[in-house]
Coordinates of C-alpha atoms and ligand atoms in Angstrom, one line a residue:
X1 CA 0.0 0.0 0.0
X2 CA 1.4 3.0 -0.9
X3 CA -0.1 7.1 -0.3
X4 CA 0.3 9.8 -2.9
X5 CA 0.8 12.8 -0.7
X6 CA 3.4 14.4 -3.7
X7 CA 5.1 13.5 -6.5
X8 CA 8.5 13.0 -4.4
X9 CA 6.5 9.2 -2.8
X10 CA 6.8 7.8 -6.3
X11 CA 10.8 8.2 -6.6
X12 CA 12.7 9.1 -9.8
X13 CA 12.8 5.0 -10.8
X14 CA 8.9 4.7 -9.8
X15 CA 8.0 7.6 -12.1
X16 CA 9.3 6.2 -14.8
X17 CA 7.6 2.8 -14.1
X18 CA 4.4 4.7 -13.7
X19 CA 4.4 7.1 -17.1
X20 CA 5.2 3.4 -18.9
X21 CA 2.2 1.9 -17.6
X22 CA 0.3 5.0 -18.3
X23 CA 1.9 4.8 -22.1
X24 CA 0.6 1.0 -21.9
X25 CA -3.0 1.9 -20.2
X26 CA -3.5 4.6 -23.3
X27 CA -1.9 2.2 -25.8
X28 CA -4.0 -0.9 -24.9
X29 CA -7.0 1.3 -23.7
X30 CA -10.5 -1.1 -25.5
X31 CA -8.1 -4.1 -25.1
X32 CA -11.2 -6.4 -23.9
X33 CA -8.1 -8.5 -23.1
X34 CA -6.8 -5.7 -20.7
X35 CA -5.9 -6.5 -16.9
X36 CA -8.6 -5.5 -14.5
X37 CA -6.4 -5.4 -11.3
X38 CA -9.3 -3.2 -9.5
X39 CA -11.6 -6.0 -9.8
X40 CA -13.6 -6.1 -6.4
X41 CA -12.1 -3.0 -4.6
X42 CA -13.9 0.3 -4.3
X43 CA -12.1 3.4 -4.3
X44 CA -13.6 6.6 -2.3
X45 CA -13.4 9.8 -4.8
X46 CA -13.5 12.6 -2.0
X47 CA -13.9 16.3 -3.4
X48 CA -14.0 19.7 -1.5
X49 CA -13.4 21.6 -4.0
X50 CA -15.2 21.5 -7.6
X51 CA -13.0 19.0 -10.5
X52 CA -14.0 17.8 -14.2
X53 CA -10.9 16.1 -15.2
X54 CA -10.0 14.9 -12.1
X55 CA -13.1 13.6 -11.0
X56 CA -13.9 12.3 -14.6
X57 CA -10.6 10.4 -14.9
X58 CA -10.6 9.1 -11.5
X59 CA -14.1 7.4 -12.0
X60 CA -13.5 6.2 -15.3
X61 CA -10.2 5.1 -14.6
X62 CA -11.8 2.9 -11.3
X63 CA -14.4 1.6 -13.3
X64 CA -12.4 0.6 -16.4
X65 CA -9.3 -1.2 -14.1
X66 CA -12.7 -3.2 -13.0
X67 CA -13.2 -1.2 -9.9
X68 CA -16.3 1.1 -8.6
X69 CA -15.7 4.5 -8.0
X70 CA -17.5 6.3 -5.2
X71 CA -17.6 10.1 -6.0
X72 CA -18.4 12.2 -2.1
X73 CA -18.4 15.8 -2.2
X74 CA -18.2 17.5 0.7
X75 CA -21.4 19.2 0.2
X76 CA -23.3 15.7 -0.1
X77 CA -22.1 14.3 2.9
X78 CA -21.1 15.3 6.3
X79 CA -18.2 16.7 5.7
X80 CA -19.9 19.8 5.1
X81 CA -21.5 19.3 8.7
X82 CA -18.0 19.2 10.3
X83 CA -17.6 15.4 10.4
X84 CA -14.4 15.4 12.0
X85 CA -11.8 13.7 8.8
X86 CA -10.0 11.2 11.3
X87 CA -13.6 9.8 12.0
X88 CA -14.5 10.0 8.0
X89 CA -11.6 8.4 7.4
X90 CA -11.6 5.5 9.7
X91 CA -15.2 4.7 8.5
X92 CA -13.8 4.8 4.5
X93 CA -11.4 2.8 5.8
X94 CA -14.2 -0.1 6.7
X95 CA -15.5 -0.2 3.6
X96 CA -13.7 1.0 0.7
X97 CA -9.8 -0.3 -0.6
X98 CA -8.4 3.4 -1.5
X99 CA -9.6 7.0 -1.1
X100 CA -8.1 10.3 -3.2
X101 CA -9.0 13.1 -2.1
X102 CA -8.7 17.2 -3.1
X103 CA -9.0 19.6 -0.2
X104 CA -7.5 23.0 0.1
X105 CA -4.5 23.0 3.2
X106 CA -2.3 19.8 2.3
X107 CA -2.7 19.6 6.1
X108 CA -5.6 18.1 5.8
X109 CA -4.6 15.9 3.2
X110 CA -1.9 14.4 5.9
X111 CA -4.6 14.1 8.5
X112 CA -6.8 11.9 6.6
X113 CA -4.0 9.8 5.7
X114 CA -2.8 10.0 9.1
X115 CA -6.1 7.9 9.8
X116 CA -6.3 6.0 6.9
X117 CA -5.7 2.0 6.6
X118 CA -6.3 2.5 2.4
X119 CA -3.9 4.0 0.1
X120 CA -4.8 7.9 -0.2
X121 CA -3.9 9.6 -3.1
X122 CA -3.8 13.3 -3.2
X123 CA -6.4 15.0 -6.1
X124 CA -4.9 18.6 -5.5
X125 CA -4.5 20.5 -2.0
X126 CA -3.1 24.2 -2.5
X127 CA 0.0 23.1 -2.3
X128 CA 0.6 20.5 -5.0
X129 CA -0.8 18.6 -7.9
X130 CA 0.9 15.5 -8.3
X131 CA -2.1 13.4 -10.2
X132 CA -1.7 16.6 -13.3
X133 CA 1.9 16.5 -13.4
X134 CA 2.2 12.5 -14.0
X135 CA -0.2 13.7 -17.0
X136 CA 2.3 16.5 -18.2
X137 CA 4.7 14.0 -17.9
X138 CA 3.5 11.6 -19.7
X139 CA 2.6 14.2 -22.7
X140 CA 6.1 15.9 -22.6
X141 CA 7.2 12.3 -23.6
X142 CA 5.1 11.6 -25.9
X143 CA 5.9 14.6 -27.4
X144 CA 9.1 14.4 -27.5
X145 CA 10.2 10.9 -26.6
X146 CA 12.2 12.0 -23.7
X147 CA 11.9 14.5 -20.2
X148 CA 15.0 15.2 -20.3
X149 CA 17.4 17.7 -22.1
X150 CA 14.9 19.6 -22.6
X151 CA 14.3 23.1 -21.3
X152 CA 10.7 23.7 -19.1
X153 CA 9.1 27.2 -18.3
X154 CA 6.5 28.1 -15.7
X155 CA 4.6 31.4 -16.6
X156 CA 2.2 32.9 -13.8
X157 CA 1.6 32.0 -10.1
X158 CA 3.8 30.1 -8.0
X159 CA 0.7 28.0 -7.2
X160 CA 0.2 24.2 -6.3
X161 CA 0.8 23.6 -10.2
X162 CA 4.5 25.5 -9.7
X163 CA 5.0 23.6 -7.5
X164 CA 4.7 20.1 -8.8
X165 CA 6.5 21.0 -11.5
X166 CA 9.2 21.9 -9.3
X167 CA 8.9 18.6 -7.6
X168 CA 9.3 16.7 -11.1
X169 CA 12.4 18.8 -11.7
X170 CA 13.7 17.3 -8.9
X171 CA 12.9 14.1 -9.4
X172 CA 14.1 14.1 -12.9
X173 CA 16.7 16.6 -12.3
X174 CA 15.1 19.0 -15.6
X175 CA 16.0 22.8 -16.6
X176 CA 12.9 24.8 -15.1
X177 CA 12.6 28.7 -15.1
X178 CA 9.6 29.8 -13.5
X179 CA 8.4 33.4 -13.6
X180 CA 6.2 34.8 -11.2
X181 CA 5.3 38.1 -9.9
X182 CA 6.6 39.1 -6.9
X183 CA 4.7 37.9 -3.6
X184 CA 3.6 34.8 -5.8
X185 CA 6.2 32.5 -5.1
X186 CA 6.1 28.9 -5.5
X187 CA 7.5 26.6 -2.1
X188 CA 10.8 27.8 -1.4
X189 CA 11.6 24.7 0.6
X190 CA 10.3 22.7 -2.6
X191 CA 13.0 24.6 -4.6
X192 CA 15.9 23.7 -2.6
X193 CA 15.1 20.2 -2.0
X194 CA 14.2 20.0 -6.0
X195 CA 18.0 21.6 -6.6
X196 CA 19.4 19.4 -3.5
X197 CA 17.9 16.6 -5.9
X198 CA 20.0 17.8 -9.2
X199 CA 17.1 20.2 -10.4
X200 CA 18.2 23.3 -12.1
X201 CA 15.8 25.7 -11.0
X202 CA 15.5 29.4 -11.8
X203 CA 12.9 32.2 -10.5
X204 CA 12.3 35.4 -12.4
X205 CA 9.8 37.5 -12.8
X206 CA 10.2 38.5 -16.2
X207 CA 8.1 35.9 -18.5
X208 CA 10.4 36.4 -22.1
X209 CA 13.3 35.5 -19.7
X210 CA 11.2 32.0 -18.9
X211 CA 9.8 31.4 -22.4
X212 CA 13.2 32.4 -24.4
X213 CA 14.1 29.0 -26.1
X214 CA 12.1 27.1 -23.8
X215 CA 10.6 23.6 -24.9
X216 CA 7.5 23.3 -23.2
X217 CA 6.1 26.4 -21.3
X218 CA 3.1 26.0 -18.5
X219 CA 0.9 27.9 -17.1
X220 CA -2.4 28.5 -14.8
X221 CA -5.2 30.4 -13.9
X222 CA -3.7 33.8 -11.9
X223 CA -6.7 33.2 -9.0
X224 CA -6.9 29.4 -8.3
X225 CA -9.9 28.0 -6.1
X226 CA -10.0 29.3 -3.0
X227 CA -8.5 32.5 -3.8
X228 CA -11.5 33.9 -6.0
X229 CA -11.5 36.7 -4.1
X230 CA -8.2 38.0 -5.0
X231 CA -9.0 38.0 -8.4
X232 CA -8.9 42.0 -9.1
X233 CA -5.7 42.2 -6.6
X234 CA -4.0 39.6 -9.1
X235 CA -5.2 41.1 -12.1
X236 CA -2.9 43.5 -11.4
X237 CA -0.1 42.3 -10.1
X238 CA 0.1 39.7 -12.9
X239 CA -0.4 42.4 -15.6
X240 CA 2.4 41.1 -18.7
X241 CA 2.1 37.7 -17.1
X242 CA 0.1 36.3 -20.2
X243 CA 1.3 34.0 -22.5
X244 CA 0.9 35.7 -25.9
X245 CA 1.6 34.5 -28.9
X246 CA 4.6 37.4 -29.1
X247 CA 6.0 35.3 -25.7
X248 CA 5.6 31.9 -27.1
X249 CA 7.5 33.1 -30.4
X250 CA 10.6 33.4 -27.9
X251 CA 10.6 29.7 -27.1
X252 CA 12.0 26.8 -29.6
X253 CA 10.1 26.3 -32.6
X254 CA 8.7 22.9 -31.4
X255 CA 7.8 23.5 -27.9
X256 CA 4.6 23.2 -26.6
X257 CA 2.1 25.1 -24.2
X258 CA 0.7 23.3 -21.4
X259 CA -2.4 24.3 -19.0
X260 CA -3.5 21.8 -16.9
X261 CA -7.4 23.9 -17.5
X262 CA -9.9 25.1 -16.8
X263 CA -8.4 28.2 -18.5
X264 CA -8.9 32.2 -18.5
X265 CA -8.7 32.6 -22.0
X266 CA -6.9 36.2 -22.2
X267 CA -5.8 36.4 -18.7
X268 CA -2.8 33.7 -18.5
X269 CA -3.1 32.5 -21.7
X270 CA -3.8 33.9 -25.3
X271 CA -7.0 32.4 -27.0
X272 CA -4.8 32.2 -30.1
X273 CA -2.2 30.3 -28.0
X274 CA -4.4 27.8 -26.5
X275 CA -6.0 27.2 -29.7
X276 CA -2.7 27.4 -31.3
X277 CA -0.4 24.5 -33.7
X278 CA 1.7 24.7 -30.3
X279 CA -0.9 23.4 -27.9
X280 CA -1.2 20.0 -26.2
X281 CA -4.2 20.8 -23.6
X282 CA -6.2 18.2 -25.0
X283 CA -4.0 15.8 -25.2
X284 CA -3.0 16.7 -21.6
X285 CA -6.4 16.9 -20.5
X286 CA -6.4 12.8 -21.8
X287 CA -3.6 12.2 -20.2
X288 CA -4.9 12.3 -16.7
X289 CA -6.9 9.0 -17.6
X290 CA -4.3 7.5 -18.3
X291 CA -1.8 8.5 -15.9
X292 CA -5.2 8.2 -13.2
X293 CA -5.1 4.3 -14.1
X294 CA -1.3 3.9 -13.6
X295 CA -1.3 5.7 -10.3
X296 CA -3.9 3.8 -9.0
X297 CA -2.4 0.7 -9.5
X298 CA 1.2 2.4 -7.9
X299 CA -0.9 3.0 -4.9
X300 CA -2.3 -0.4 -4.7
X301 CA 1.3 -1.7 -4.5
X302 CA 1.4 -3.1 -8.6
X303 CA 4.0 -1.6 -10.6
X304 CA 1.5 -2.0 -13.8
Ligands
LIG1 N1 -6.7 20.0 -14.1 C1 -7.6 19.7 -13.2 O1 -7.3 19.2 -12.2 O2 -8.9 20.0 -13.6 P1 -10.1 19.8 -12.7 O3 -10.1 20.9 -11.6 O4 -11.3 20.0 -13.6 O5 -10.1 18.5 -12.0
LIG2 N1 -4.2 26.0 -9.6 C1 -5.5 25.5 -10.0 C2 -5.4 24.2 -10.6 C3 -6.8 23.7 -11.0 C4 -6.7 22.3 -11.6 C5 -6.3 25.5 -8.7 O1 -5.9 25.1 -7.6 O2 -7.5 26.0 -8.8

């Protein structure tokens, strides 16, 4: 049994393990001869905050490893009442075989874990993404048959997204420039253990500096969930922090613009860029069945 809490619980040698058996899950996906190594367990799909790929992915990913996927919201059950976690986990833990679960403080991620007899895996907290960066993953190679060697830029808020990102530079010891406003940061301790790893890692704030010969740039919404609020304040302070089609002109001719979505066309991202000959968002988007699949059976202890 094994918990996603980050992207760092899989290991450099696991990764790879897991994007193969994601590449093998989307190569063999109709294969009526296909494993079903879910067969008979149920997996808990716990959401506190609003998904469509993630929650999409994860239940068709349960159901087609021969699994049934449980999808809770908070709002639908009594989390919403104030259930204590420890006490919802404990009674997941009775019935189902694995629980993911997107919440806002990664703290609480760690508490129902911290409870939990079934493998957790995490489905975004504010301060990671691990389940959309196995997908990013998996689409930078596909792409371009290899993660590494090549050079990656972040565009925008340091956010849980930044973060992962960092996380996989780490692991796989990549190029990353990230530029963010100031105030935006992403994790500083995530940096240094990503460059303690072999990561190069560089923070600007200037976006041409990120996307000049870059491969494959990323980016997200300025205002993620939870921080709706802030949405005028970060306006402006990421005013120039779009990626145009004048700041993907700067990267290499064959690199490709990543957004994990739901997007703000014209705020982080040019319509014409999203929509552009440069884009892989869709195929990203797919990519999270696929990698959902492979990281479910990591958690369950298979290697695929
Ligand atoms: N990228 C992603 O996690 O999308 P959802 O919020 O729709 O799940
Ligand atoms: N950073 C975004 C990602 C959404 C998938 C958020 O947390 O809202």
């Amino acid at each position: 049994m094994r918990h996603l809490r980050n992207l760092v619980d899989v290991g450099r040698e696991g990764l790879c393990v897991l994007l193969d058996a994601a590449d093998r899950f989307r190569d063999r996906r109709g294969d009526p001869d296909i494993e079903r190594p879910l067969a008979g367990k149920s997996v808990a799909l716990v959401f506190e905050k609003a998904s469509t790929r993630t929650r999409v992915s994860l239940e068709i990913a349960v159901a087609e490893l021969g699994g049934h996927p449980l999808v809770m919201t908070s709002s639908g059950s009594q989390l919403a009442r104030g259930e204590p976690l420890a006490d919802t986990a404990r009674v997941l833990s009775r019935m189902v075989h694995a629980i993911t679960f997107r919440t806002a403080g990664h703290d609480r991620l760690l508490e129902l874990i911290a409870h939990s007899t079934v493998p957790v895996l995490n489905a975004l907290t504010d301060s990671s993404h691990p389940m959309q960066l196995l997908a990013d993953l998996q689409t930078v190679r596909s792409k371009f048959g290899r993660l590494d060697g090549l050079n990656y830029a972040w565009i925008g808020d340091g956010n849980n997204m930044a973060n992962s990102w960092i996380e996989a530079a780490g692991l796989l010891r990549l190029r990353l420039v990230l530029a963010c406003p100031k105030g935006y940061d992403p994790d500083q301790a995530m940096i240094e253990a990503a460059v303690e790893q072999g990561a190069s890692i560089e923070l600007v704030r200037d976006p041409i500096e990120a996307a000049r010969g870059a491969d494959v740039i990323s980016t997200d919404v300025f205002a993620s969930m939870g921080k709706e609020q802030e949405q005028a304040q970060r306006l402006e302070a990421f005013r120039g922090m779009c990626v145009t089609q004048q700041v993907a002109a700067l990267a290499a001719p064959t690199h490709v613009v990543m957004h994990c979505l739901p997007a703000h066309r014209g705020e982080e991202i040019e319509d014409a860029v999203i929509e552009g000959p440069n884009s892989v968002v869709w195929d990203q988007a797919e990519a999270r069945l696929h990698t959902a699949k492979a990281a479910l059976v990591w958690a369950f202890g298979h290697d695929g």
